[in-house]
Structures are given as structure tokens and as C-alpha cells.
Amino acid sequence: MSRVVLRSARRSALLATATAMSLSALALAGCSGSNDSGGASSDKESAGSLKGQTITVYSGQHEQTVSALVKDFQARTGIRANVRSGDEAELANQILTEGPASPADVFFAENPPALTTLENKGLLAKVNAATLAAVPSADSSAQGDWVGVSAREAAFVHNTGKLQAGQVPPTVKDLADATWRGKLGIAPGETDFTPIVTRMIKTQGEAGAKSWLEGLKANSKVYGSNEDLVAAVNRGEVEGGVIDHYYWYRLRDEQGAAHIHSALGYFKQGDPGALVDVSGAAVLSHGKHQAAAQAFLAYLTSKPAQQIIATSESYEYPLAAGVKNAKVSRSLADSGSVAQAGDLGDGKDALQLLQSVGLL
Amino acid sequence: MRTLRNLPGPLPLVAGLVALLVASPLVFVGLQATQAGSDTAHRLLARPVMETLLWHTVALTTVVTAGTLVLGFAAAYLVERTDLPGCRAWTVALAMPLAVPEFVHGYSWVSLFPQVQGYWGAVLVMTSSLYPLVFLPVAATLRHADASTEEVARSLGHGRLAPLWRVTLPLTRPALAGGALLVSLYLLGEYGAFAMLRYTTFATAIYNEFQTSFDMASASLLTLALVGLALLLVALDARAARRGRVVREGTTGRGCALVPLGRWKPVAAGALAAVVGVTLGVPVFALVHWLARGSSTTLPSASIVTETATTLGYALSSAAVATAAAVPVALYSWRRPTRLARTVERAAYLTRALPGIAVALSVVYFAIRYAQPLYQQPSLLVAGYVVLFFPLALTSVRASLAHVPHGVEDVARSLGVHRIVVLSRVTLPLILPGLGAAFAMVTLTASTELTATLLLRPTGTETLATQFWVYTTGLSYGAAAPYAAVMVALSVPAVLMLTRRTLGTRATAPREI
């Protein structure tokens, strides 16, 4: 952390210039946000100074959607973006290993803990205020180090041959009951699972969360990934499991509706399992293209980008006001509020609990 | 002669340097592990899952290694020492599972037979995909070795089994030991296939640690435990290799004396056909099935051509570098079988047991500090591949050196020829088949590598494996299928080369020196 504080004077001067530049770029991007068809040309003019720059984006997000976003961003701003796609955890580890020498300008992650980890290590720059203002304030880091871009919801996927819609448990706590023995699947190694455990610790206390996890472990088959889990539920290997909603939609796209033998159910609002979780993006504080990176974040939260997210195959919820995802049957408003990043933390407590019960 | 051999040359220096580079991931893991406090260390190592992981890892490694030894030896014996017809076709078919990456093997089984999971699923899939690593070197040894000793043993009325046990088996001991070492180290480090089969081992736990905790110290601590297991394996191999060394080569004259199978012939043919059906038929069937059925299948886009070219470029260049780097290390330990030489050689093997992510992160760590201009450049990915696959190259080169009579270099040098000339005119031609095998093995493995590629590739570059990964993580198995198919197709020439180079012609043909 001291590395960040002890920046040389020259560097801070550079940063100040960059911030000023990015603010102007941002103001323009903000304009385009409110006027979604006519914004493109004004964007191009505004970003004139940044045009021709190339930023490097480390992205743990759905690749097809990111490439559509980047293409549109390039067309609008003239800034090129090199995308490095990978698993968000691998990319976060890579940034941590690279340290200040990282070539990354932007980190686009799937879940808050990956971003919070980098935030805690002092590797992130403040996001411009206009960008933060484009999405509800609860969807971004409280310190303003990263901005929420889209959201996903935890759901209980169940095999329709084995379980009726009415049999979906109202709360994730019920899954630890002995009645579920041998019927569940979980993917504890996924970064999507940790936030639910974190919320169980918050609401049930450490001991309560631990006995819940032990019950869950006794009831469940363990899968390596959510992809494996949703496919296993669909073919009836287990009756149900907790996943993020979009895995089911992607499975439906892949296998065709005729081969789908599963459906999504939801825990009741306010339950630790009824988790709405954001994907966010951040600017790396040591990145060499601060202004262009800020422009990319501004773009991600602008209407055109949110519209791409809303209609993409990633089936995530856009966060900007006035943009809805019509491809997902449930609206974000029905899902309850987004989990506060501060409440999810960096996931360390959940991890230790998962390890102590032997799930990891 | 002794004085000649003892002359200091650049060889120890070069060999040491190569070994140091290849072993650098171990240094990285050690450095990181020391960052974990003793509390963390205790909590991590004493948690309940450790016992399970240890047991899983040991049980799987033991059974799969034994399985590949039995299967590999039996297949090689049937093909090389009996009158079973179609020896060449069998050899190619039995080696071909090597062309299918393990994660494709894993997915093939899981997608067709979801019940293939857990311990027995892992045993089945890993034995199927790894047994050629034993089959090929054993078949090569049997083919090149003089069969007259076995024939003599039989002519003395020892039946069939006694010569098999007392002559053939000792003859192939170095090949068996080398194959077993590779197989078991592979198993220690493998992640993708086990994740698909829902079988947890040390490697999958280390991945989880990296993925969920963003904490390199604790992941490295687990990795060190894995290195401990690998050390044990390397020590075992050292004992096995010491016990069998000299192979009398049938460089002149005679062909194999074939054991007549008689009425067992159809049984043997049926058994081999079953092996091929299970190990090769299943993945081929699954690939065709995905291509035909997945609704996300699109005709291969134009990008598949670019990705194929990229993949080939990286695989071929890393194969060339890894093979070249293996020569000094193998030569050094062959000429000077000292304790130091052996240590240098063995350190290189340990890397094979490290999970790809640990190796990749170590390359990131050292490159960003000491070679920043190279970071995320093509040369760095090649370097990462070389570090990862050096042991494969080393095994092949070492195996071919085992067949070169000691002293042949001394004779050449005693004629007053310079060291370099001896190397290029005598030693290298003798181990040429081994170099070819090393090259083919590395090409094969590098063209399907995923984890290190994701971390080390130049930003924006995709290989067939990374594209396959993109689609499978998006659940688009149909779209992923063409990439898997091209990966397999690309690997076929390497496997063919491997079988041809390893087997060469029967011992009857004079070898060029």
C-alpha cells in the first residue's frame, strides 16, 4: 500500500493531468448516456485527445459480450481496447503477481470480492464521479474504487421431472435439512458461491453458518463449476442446486428448449440465498492510460453499453436506469436489492469456513 | 580415458543453467510459501480436507500408474513380441489417444456417460489417456533390443512366462520406470480432467485456493506439499532406474523371434481392439456427437484458421527450444553420473508435478521483475511452455542416450576430433530418434495447453485451447467442438511421428551412425 502513497511527484503531476482529461472525456460520455442515439459523434470529438490510444482490459466477464462492448466502444471513441479474457480469479492473481508493473489498465470482474481484494491492496484508482453516478450508488464500491456494470441473481435450479415449482425451498437455510440428503449439488469452488456463505455468516453468525454448511455438505454432491452443476441438474443427476441465473439461460441456448428439463426458482426476498450480486470494473492505479481507462468505465455504464448487455447472450441485468433486460423472464425489481459490496468483503471469512468444514 | 572425460567443458554450466531456469517455479513457490504465517500454515495443513486430498492423490496415482504399466507393457508385448498380425496399425491405434487432450478425454466421458465420475471415473479416464506414455517407450525398447536372449531362454525349455518375467521385463525396466514417472507426475499436476470428473486431488485444491482466496502464500504452501509427493516419486524412479541400465541393442542382423499365440490370437486381438475402442473410440464418438448435436455449433469461423496457425507456431517453437535445452542436461547426467548431475536432472522433473497455474504465475513473477520487455510477448509464452514441458523432452532424450554404449565418445575423441565435432557427428546422430520423439511430445502437449496459455499469452492472442475454453465456460459445447476437433487433428501427425520415430524400423535394418 505504501507504494501507492509514495508516488513520485512527477507521477502525481501526470495523474492530475490524466484525471482532468478523463473528467472531460467522462462528461462527454455522460452526455451520450442520456442521449443514446446521437451521442456517438460528440463522443468522437470529445475523446479526440485519447483517440488512437490503446488500453489493456483484463476481463473475467463473458467473452462474447465483452467483445461486442469493445467493438462499440472503439467505434464511438477511437480508443482501442486489447482484451485479455480469462477466469476472474486467475486474472486477479495475475494482477497481484504483476504488481505495479502490470500492463493492465482496466480490470472487469464478475464478482465484488475479486475487486475488493485489489482495492484492499491499493491497486485501484478512484472511478470518476460521473461514471459512479450512472448506476445506483449501492452497486459500486463505497470507496469509489470500482463501478458496478451489471448484475446477476442467485437462483435455485431444479430438475422439473423430480421437483415441482411449489417444492422450491423459500430459503437457502432449508437446504441443510436432512430431507435434502443426496438430492443437491453445489459448486463451492466457484467465486459465485462464496458471497452466499458470507451472507450466511452475517445473518446466522459463524457457528450457525458452519452448521448450515455441514448440513449442506452432507446433502450434496460437489461439482467443480456452475456449468457442470446446471448440466447435472438438467439431466437429473441431482434434483437441484444454487447457481447464478444466467447459467441456466446459457444452457438452454446450447441444448435447445426441447432438451431442457429444469427450471429456475428463487428464494424469498431478504434471504441470504436471494443474492443479487454485481459485476464491476475498475481502473488500475498504475495503468499508463488513466484517462482512456476512465473513458472505458464511463462507456460501460452508458446507455448504449447497458443496452448491449441487456440484449446479449450473457443474460445479465443492466444497472443503468431505464435499461431493462427483456431476455430474462424475471425483472431485477422483483429480485430485491443488490448486495452491498461492503457486506460481501473480500470473502476471506467464508473461505476459511468452507475450508474448516472440508468443502475446500 | 578418465582424464578426457574429466576435462571441464561448458556442458555442466549449460546444463546447470537450464536446470535452474526450469526449476525456477520451485523457487517461486518456496518464496511465496514463506509469506504464509505459521498460523495460516497450520490452519491450512491441518484442515479436514487435507487427509482426503492426500488419500485421493495417493490412491489415484498408485492405481493409474499401475494400470498404465500393465496396459502399456501388455500391449507393447503383444504388438512387438507375438505373431499378432497388423503390428504397425496396432501401434498407431494404441498411441493415438495421446492426440486427445486430457480435458477433452474427460469431457467426452462425462458428456456421454454422466455416471463416469469420482474415483473410478478418474481411474478410467486417466488410464485411457496416459497409457501410451508407457506403451511407446516399452514398444521402442522391445523393437530395438536384441531378442536373441529371450529366444535362447525359450529354446532352453523355459516355456513362455519365464522368459517374459526373467528376460523381457528386466530389459524394459528403464522404459517402464521412465513411463511410470511421467504418468505419475502428470497425475499429480492434472486439473482439468479431475474437475470434470468431480474428483478432488491436491492439484484441484490448489486451484481452488488460487481461485477463491487470491492468496498466493497459502496456495503455494499446498503446492509445496505436492512437491514433497513428487520428490518421493522421483526418488522411487531413481531406484528403479539404477537397477536396470544396459540394453544390448540388436544393431546387427537379427529380427525378433515371435512368440506364437496359437488359439489365443483372437483373444489378444479382441483385447487390443477393446482398449482402442475405449481409449480412442469414446472421444472420437463424443466429438462427432457434439459437432452434430450442439445447437451453438456454427461453421468454423475464419478465426479458427488464425488460431490454428498461432497454436502451431507456439507449439513448434517451444518444442524446438525444449528439445535443444534437454540435450545438455541429458548429456551431462549421462556422461557424469555424479550426485550433482542427478540432482540437476531430477529437479527438472519436479516441475512436471506442479499445477500449470503455479508454473504460469512463477513465469509472470520472474518475467515482470527481470525481463519486463518480454512480458506478454510471444517469447515469454514459449519460455513458459519450455519450463512446463521440459521434462517430457528430457525423458525422451535420456531414454535414447540409455541405448548409446558408454565410451563411444571417448573413442571418437581419442582419434583427436574436437568435442563439438564429436557431439555433432557421433552423439547427436545416435540420439536422433530420441530428439524426434522429444520434439513430437512437446509439440503435442503444448498445442493443447490451457492454464499457462491464459496467463502468459500476448493480450489479444487466442489459441485453439483458449477458444475452446471460452466456449465451454459459456456452455457452448457445440461451438467448442470444432476447436477440440482441430486440436485433435493437429496432434495426429505428432503422434504418427512419435510412433515412427520411436519404433523406427525393426532391429533388422542397419542403423546409421
Short mmCIF file of C-alpha atoms in Angstrom, two decimals, chain B residues 251-508:
data_model
loop_
_atom_site.label_atom_id
_atom_site.label_comp_id
_atom_site.label_asym_id
_atom_site.label_seq_id
_atom_site.Cartn_x
_atom_site.Cartn_y
_atom_site.Cartn_z
CA THR B 251 22.04 -53.34 -34.25
CA THR B 252 23.16 -56.09 -36.50
CA GLY B 253 21.40 -58.87 -38.12
CA ARG B 254 18.51 -60.48 -36.48
CA GLY B 255 14.86 -59.83 -36.24
CA CYS B 256 12.52 -60.69 -33.43
CA ALA B 257 11.68 -64.23 -32.63
CA LEU B 258 7.93 -64.09 -32.48
CA VAL B 259 6.02 -65.92 -29.81
CA PRO B 260 3.19 -67.87 -31.45
CA LEU B 261 -0.14 -67.04 -29.86
CA GLY B 262 -1.96 -70.02 -31.29
CA ARG B 263 -5.59 -70.20 -30.25
CA TRP B 264 -5.11 -67.13 -28.05
CA LYS B 265 -4.72 -64.95 -31.12
CA PRO B 266 -8.39 -63.90 -31.38
CA VAL B 267 -8.48 -63.23 -27.64
CA ALA B 268 -5.41 -60.99 -27.84
CA ALA B 269 -6.75 -59.16 -30.88
CA GLY B 270 -10.10 -58.70 -29.16
CA ALA B 271 -8.47 -57.30 -26.03
CA LEU B 272 -6.41 -54.79 -28.01
CA ALA B 273 -9.50 -53.80 -30.01
CA ALA B 274 -11.35 -53.19 -26.75
CA VAL B 275 -8.51 -51.00 -25.48
CA VAL B 276 -8.55 -48.94 -28.68
CA GLY B 277 -12.34 -48.72 -28.60
CA VAL B 278 -12.40 -47.42 -25.05
CA THR B 279 -9.41 -45.08 -25.22
CA LEU B 280 -9.83 -43.70 -28.73
CA GLY B 281 -13.34 -44.61 -29.84
CA VAL B 282 -15.10 -42.81 -26.99
CA PRO B 283 -13.53 -39.37 -27.51
CA VAL B 284 -13.87 -39.59 -31.29
CA PHE B 285 -17.52 -40.53 -30.93
CA ALA B 286 -18.13 -37.72 -28.43
CA LEU B 287 -16.53 -35.13 -30.72
CA VAL B 288 -18.67 -36.21 -33.66
CA HIS B 289 -21.69 -36.18 -31.38
CA TRP B 290 -21.05 -32.57 -30.23
CA LEU B 291 -20.39 -31.37 -33.74
CA ALA B 292 -23.66 -32.83 -34.90
CA ARG B 293 -25.87 -32.04 -31.95
CA GLY B 294 -24.82 -28.86 -30.12
CA SER B 295 -27.16 -26.13 -31.23
CA SER B 296 -24.48 -23.48 -30.77
CA THR B 297 -22.37 -25.14 -33.45
CA THR B 298 -21.52 -22.69 -36.14
CA LEU B 299 -19.39 -23.44 -39.11
CA PRO B 300 -15.81 -22.80 -38.03
CA SER B 301 -15.34 -19.07 -38.32
CA ALA B 302 -12.45 -17.51 -40.16
CA SER B 303 -10.70 -17.07 -36.83
CA ILE B 304 -10.15 -20.79 -36.45
CA VAL B 305 -7.53 -20.57 -39.20
CA THR B 306 -5.65 -17.84 -37.33
CA GLU B 307 -5.88 -19.73 -34.05
CA THR B 308 -4.66 -22.91 -35.68
CA ALA B 309 -1.65 -21.06 -37.09
CA THR B 310 -0.93 -19.41 -33.73
CA THR B 311 -1.22 -22.70 -31.89
CA LEU B 312 1.10 -24.45 -34.33
CA GLY B 313 3.63 -21.64 -34.23
CA TYR B 314 3.88 -21.72 -30.45
CA ALA B 315 3.87 -25.50 -30.22
CA LEU B 316 6.61 -25.96 -32.81
CA SER B 317 8.90 -23.26 -31.48
CA SER B 318 8.59 -24.40 -27.89
CA ALA B 319 9.22 -27.99 -28.99
CA ALA B 320 12.42 -26.90 -30.75
CA VAL B 321 13.68 -24.93 -27.73
CA ALA B 322 12.71 -27.58 -25.17
CA THR B 323 14.40 -30.33 -27.17
CA ALA B 324 17.57 -28.29 -27.62
CA ALA B 325 17.59 -27.46 -23.90
CA ALA B 326 17.12 -31.11 -22.92
CA VAL B 327 20.27 -32.23 -24.74
CA PRO B 328 22.89 -30.66 -22.43
CA VAL B 329 21.07 -31.77 -19.28
CA ALA B 330 20.64 -35.34 -20.51
CA LEU B 331 24.21 -35.49 -21.84
CA TYR B 332 25.67 -34.13 -18.64
CA SER B 333 23.96 -36.65 -16.39
CA TRP B 334 24.74 -39.46 -18.84
CA ARG B 335 28.44 -38.66 -19.10
CA ARG B 336 28.94 -37.78 -15.48
CA PRO B 337 26.56 -39.77 -13.35
CA THR B 338 27.52 -37.86 -10.23
CA ARG B 339 25.17 -36.94 -7.43
CA LEU B 340 25.10 -33.33 -8.58
CA ALA B 341 24.30 -34.27 -12.15
CA ARG B 342 21.47 -36.45 -10.99
CA THR B 343 20.11 -33.71 -8.74
CA VAL B 344 20.15 -31.25 -11.62
CA GLU B 345 18.29 -33.71 -13.80
CA ARG B 346 15.71 -34.61 -11.18
CA ALA B 347 14.98 -31.01 -10.20
CA ALA B 348 13.78 -30.56 -13.74
CA TYR B 349 11.24 -33.35 -13.32
CA LEU B 350 9.63 -31.84 -10.26
CA THR B 351 8.18 -29.03 -12.33
CA ARG B 352 6.05 -31.59 -14.13
CA ALA B 353 4.09 -32.19 -10.94
CA LEU B 354 3.36 -28.52 -10.35
CA PRO B 355 -0.10 -27.38 -11.36
CA GLY B 356 0.02 -25.26 -14.51
CA ILE B 357 -1.18 -22.18 -12.66
CA ALA B 358 1.75 -22.27 -10.23
CA VAL B 359 4.22 -22.53 -13.09
CA ALA B 360 2.49 -19.78 -15.03
CA LEU B 361 2.39 -17.39 -12.07
CA SER B 362 6.07 -18.00 -11.41
CA VAL B 363 6.90 -17.12 -15.00
CA VAL B 364 4.80 -13.96 -14.57
CA TYR B 365 6.65 -13.17 -11.34
CA PHE B 366 10.16 -13.54 -12.73
CA ALA B 367 9.42 -12.03 -16.12
CA ILE B 368 7.85 -8.86 -14.76
CA ARG B 369 10.83 -8.33 -12.48
CA TYR B 370 13.76 -9.40 -14.59
CA ALA B 371 12.60 -9.44 -18.19
CA GLN B 372 9.89 -6.84 -18.43
CA PRO B 373 10.26 -6.05 -22.13
CA LEU B 374 9.46 -9.70 -22.83
CA TYR B 375 6.35 -9.71 -20.66
CA GLN B 376 3.28 -10.92 -22.54
CA GLN B 377 5.37 -11.20 -25.67
CA PRO B 378 5.33 -14.39 -27.73
CA SER B 379 8.78 -15.37 -26.48
CA LEU B 380 7.53 -15.46 -22.91
CA LEU B 381 4.77 -17.91 -23.74
CA VAL B 382 7.38 -20.08 -25.45
CA ALA B 383 9.52 -19.85 -22.31
CA GLY B 384 6.56 -20.90 -20.18
CA TYR B 385 5.90 -23.90 -22.41
CA VAL B 386 9.57 -24.88 -22.27
CA VAL B 387 9.53 -24.79 -18.47
CA LEU B 388 6.31 -26.81 -18.37
CA PHE B 389 7.24 -29.45 -20.93
CA PHE B 390 10.98 -29.72 -20.46
CA PRO B 391 10.61 -32.99 -18.51
CA LEU B 392 8.82 -34.58 -21.48
CA ALA B 393 11.72 -33.67 -23.74
CA LEU B 394 14.26 -34.76 -21.15
CA THR B 395 12.66 -38.21 -20.74
CA SER B 396 12.83 -38.91 -24.47
CA VAL B 397 16.41 -37.70 -24.84
CA ARG B 398 17.51 -39.57 -21.72
CA ALA B 399 15.87 -42.77 -22.95
CA SER B 400 17.72 -42.62 -26.25
CA LEU B 401 21.03 -41.97 -24.51
CA ALA B 402 20.50 -45.11 -22.46
CA HIS B 403 20.98 -47.06 -25.67
CA VAL B 404 24.26 -45.42 -26.59
CA PRO B 405 27.21 -47.50 -25.37
CA HIS B 406 29.39 -45.69 -22.88
CA GLY B 407 32.77 -44.81 -24.21
CA VAL B 408 31.74 -44.22 -27.78
CA GLU B 409 32.52 -40.52 -27.41
CA ASP B 410 35.87 -41.26 -25.83
CA VAL B 411 36.84 -43.42 -28.75
CA ALA B 412 35.96 -40.63 -31.15
CA ARG B 413 37.84 -38.05 -29.11
CA SER B 414 40.86 -40.29 -28.77
CA LEU B 415 41.12 -40.01 -32.54
CA GLY B 416 41.84 -36.34 -31.99
CA VAL B 417 38.50 -34.90 -33.01
CA HIS B 418 37.20 -31.77 -31.30
CA ARG B 419 34.47 -32.06 -28.71
CA ILE B 420 31.92 -30.16 -30.80
CA VAL B 421 32.59 -32.36 -33.79
CA VAL B 422 32.14 -35.46 -31.66
CA LEU B 423 28.84 -34.09 -30.49
CA SER B 424 27.52 -33.26 -33.92
CA ARG B 425 28.95 -36.26 -35.82
CA VAL B 426 28.67 -39.01 -33.24
CA THR B 427 26.43 -38.31 -30.27
CA LEU B 428 23.58 -36.34 -31.81
CA PRO B 429 23.05 -38.74 -34.73
CA LEU B 430 22.92 -41.60 -32.21
CA ILE B 431 20.17 -39.94 -30.24
CA LEU B 432 18.33 -38.52 -33.24
CA PRO B 433 15.26 -40.73 -32.73
CA GLY B 434 15.08 -39.50 -29.15
CA LEU B 435 15.27 -35.89 -30.30
CA GLY B 436 12.44 -36.54 -32.74
CA ALA B 437 10.35 -38.11 -30.01
CA ALA B 438 11.06 -35.21 -27.67
CA PHE B 439 10.06 -32.72 -30.35
CA ALA B 440 6.83 -34.56 -31.13
CA MET B 441 5.88 -34.97 -27.46
CA VAL B 442 6.33 -31.29 -26.68
CA THR B 443 4.51 -30.19 -29.84
CA LEU B 444 1.66 -32.47 -28.93
CA THR B 445 1.31 -31.28 -25.35
CA ALA B 446 1.97 -27.60 -26.00
CA SER B 447 -0.68 -27.38 -28.71
CA THR B 448 -3.36 -28.27 -26.17
CA GLU B 449 -2.07 -26.39 -23.10
CA LEU B 450 -4.61 -24.12 -21.45
CA THR B 451 -3.79 -22.72 -18.00
CA ALA B 452 -0.37 -21.26 -18.63
CA THR B 453 -1.51 -20.04 -22.02
CA LEU B 454 -4.27 -18.00 -20.44
CA LEU B 455 -1.79 -16.23 -18.18
CA LEU B 456 1.22 -15.87 -20.46
CA ARG B 457 -0.10 -15.28 -23.98
CA PRO B 458 0.17 -11.86 -25.57
CA THR B 459 -3.07 -9.96 -24.90
CA GLY B 460 -5.46 -10.49 -27.76
CA THR B 461 -3.88 -13.75 -28.89
CA GLU B 462 -6.08 -16.82 -28.86
CA THR B 463 -5.04 -20.42 -29.31
CA LEU B 464 -7.32 -23.35 -30.05
CA ALA B 465 -7.32 -24.32 -26.38
CA THR B 466 -8.19 -20.84 -25.08
CA GLN B 467 -11.00 -20.56 -27.62
CA PHE B 468 -12.27 -24.00 -26.59
CA TRP B 469 -12.18 -22.74 -23.00
CA VAL B 470 -14.13 -19.58 -23.87
CA TYR B 471 -16.93 -21.61 -25.37
CA THR B 472 -17.08 -24.36 -22.77
CA THR B 473 -17.22 -21.82 -19.93
CA GLY B 474 -20.09 -20.18 -21.82
CA LEU B 475 -21.70 -23.65 -22.00
CA SER B 476 -21.49 -23.55 -25.80
CA TYR B 477 -20.22 -27.10 -26.22
CA GLY B 478 -21.30 -27.19 -29.83
CA ALA B 479 -19.29 -24.09 -30.63
CA ALA B 480 -16.34 -25.52 -28.73
CA ALA B 481 -16.38 -28.81 -30.63
CA PRO B 482 -14.70 -27.58 -33.85
CA TYR B 483 -11.77 -26.26 -31.79
CA ALA B 484 -11.40 -29.57 -29.97
CA ALA B 485 -11.60 -31.39 -33.28
CA VAL B 486 -8.86 -29.24 -34.83
CA MET B 487 -6.68 -29.74 -31.72
CA VAL B 488 -7.01 -33.48 -32.11
CA ALA B 489 -6.43 -33.34 -35.85
CA LEU B 490 -3.29 -31.24 -35.37
CA SER B 491 -1.94 -33.73 -32.87
CA VAL B 492 -2.29 -36.71 -35.18
CA PRO B 493 0.88 -36.01 -37.21
CA ALA B 494 2.86 -35.62 -33.97
CA VAL B 495 1.61 -38.98 -32.72
CA LEU B 496 2.41 -40.58 -36.08
CA MET B 497 5.87 -39.09 -35.92
CA LEU B 498 6.21 -40.32 -32.37
CA THR B 499 5.29 -43.86 -33.31
CA ARG B 500 7.53 -43.82 -36.36
CA ARG B 501 10.46 -42.19 -34.63
CA THR B 502 10.13 -44.26 -31.52
CA LEU B 503 9.68 -47.52 -33.30
CA GLY B 504 11.74 -46.82 -36.38
CA THR B 505 12.24 -49.92 -38.40
CA ARG B 506 12.65 -53.32 -36.87
CA ALA B 507 16.04 -54.12 -35.49
CA THR B 508 16.99 -55.93 -38.68
#
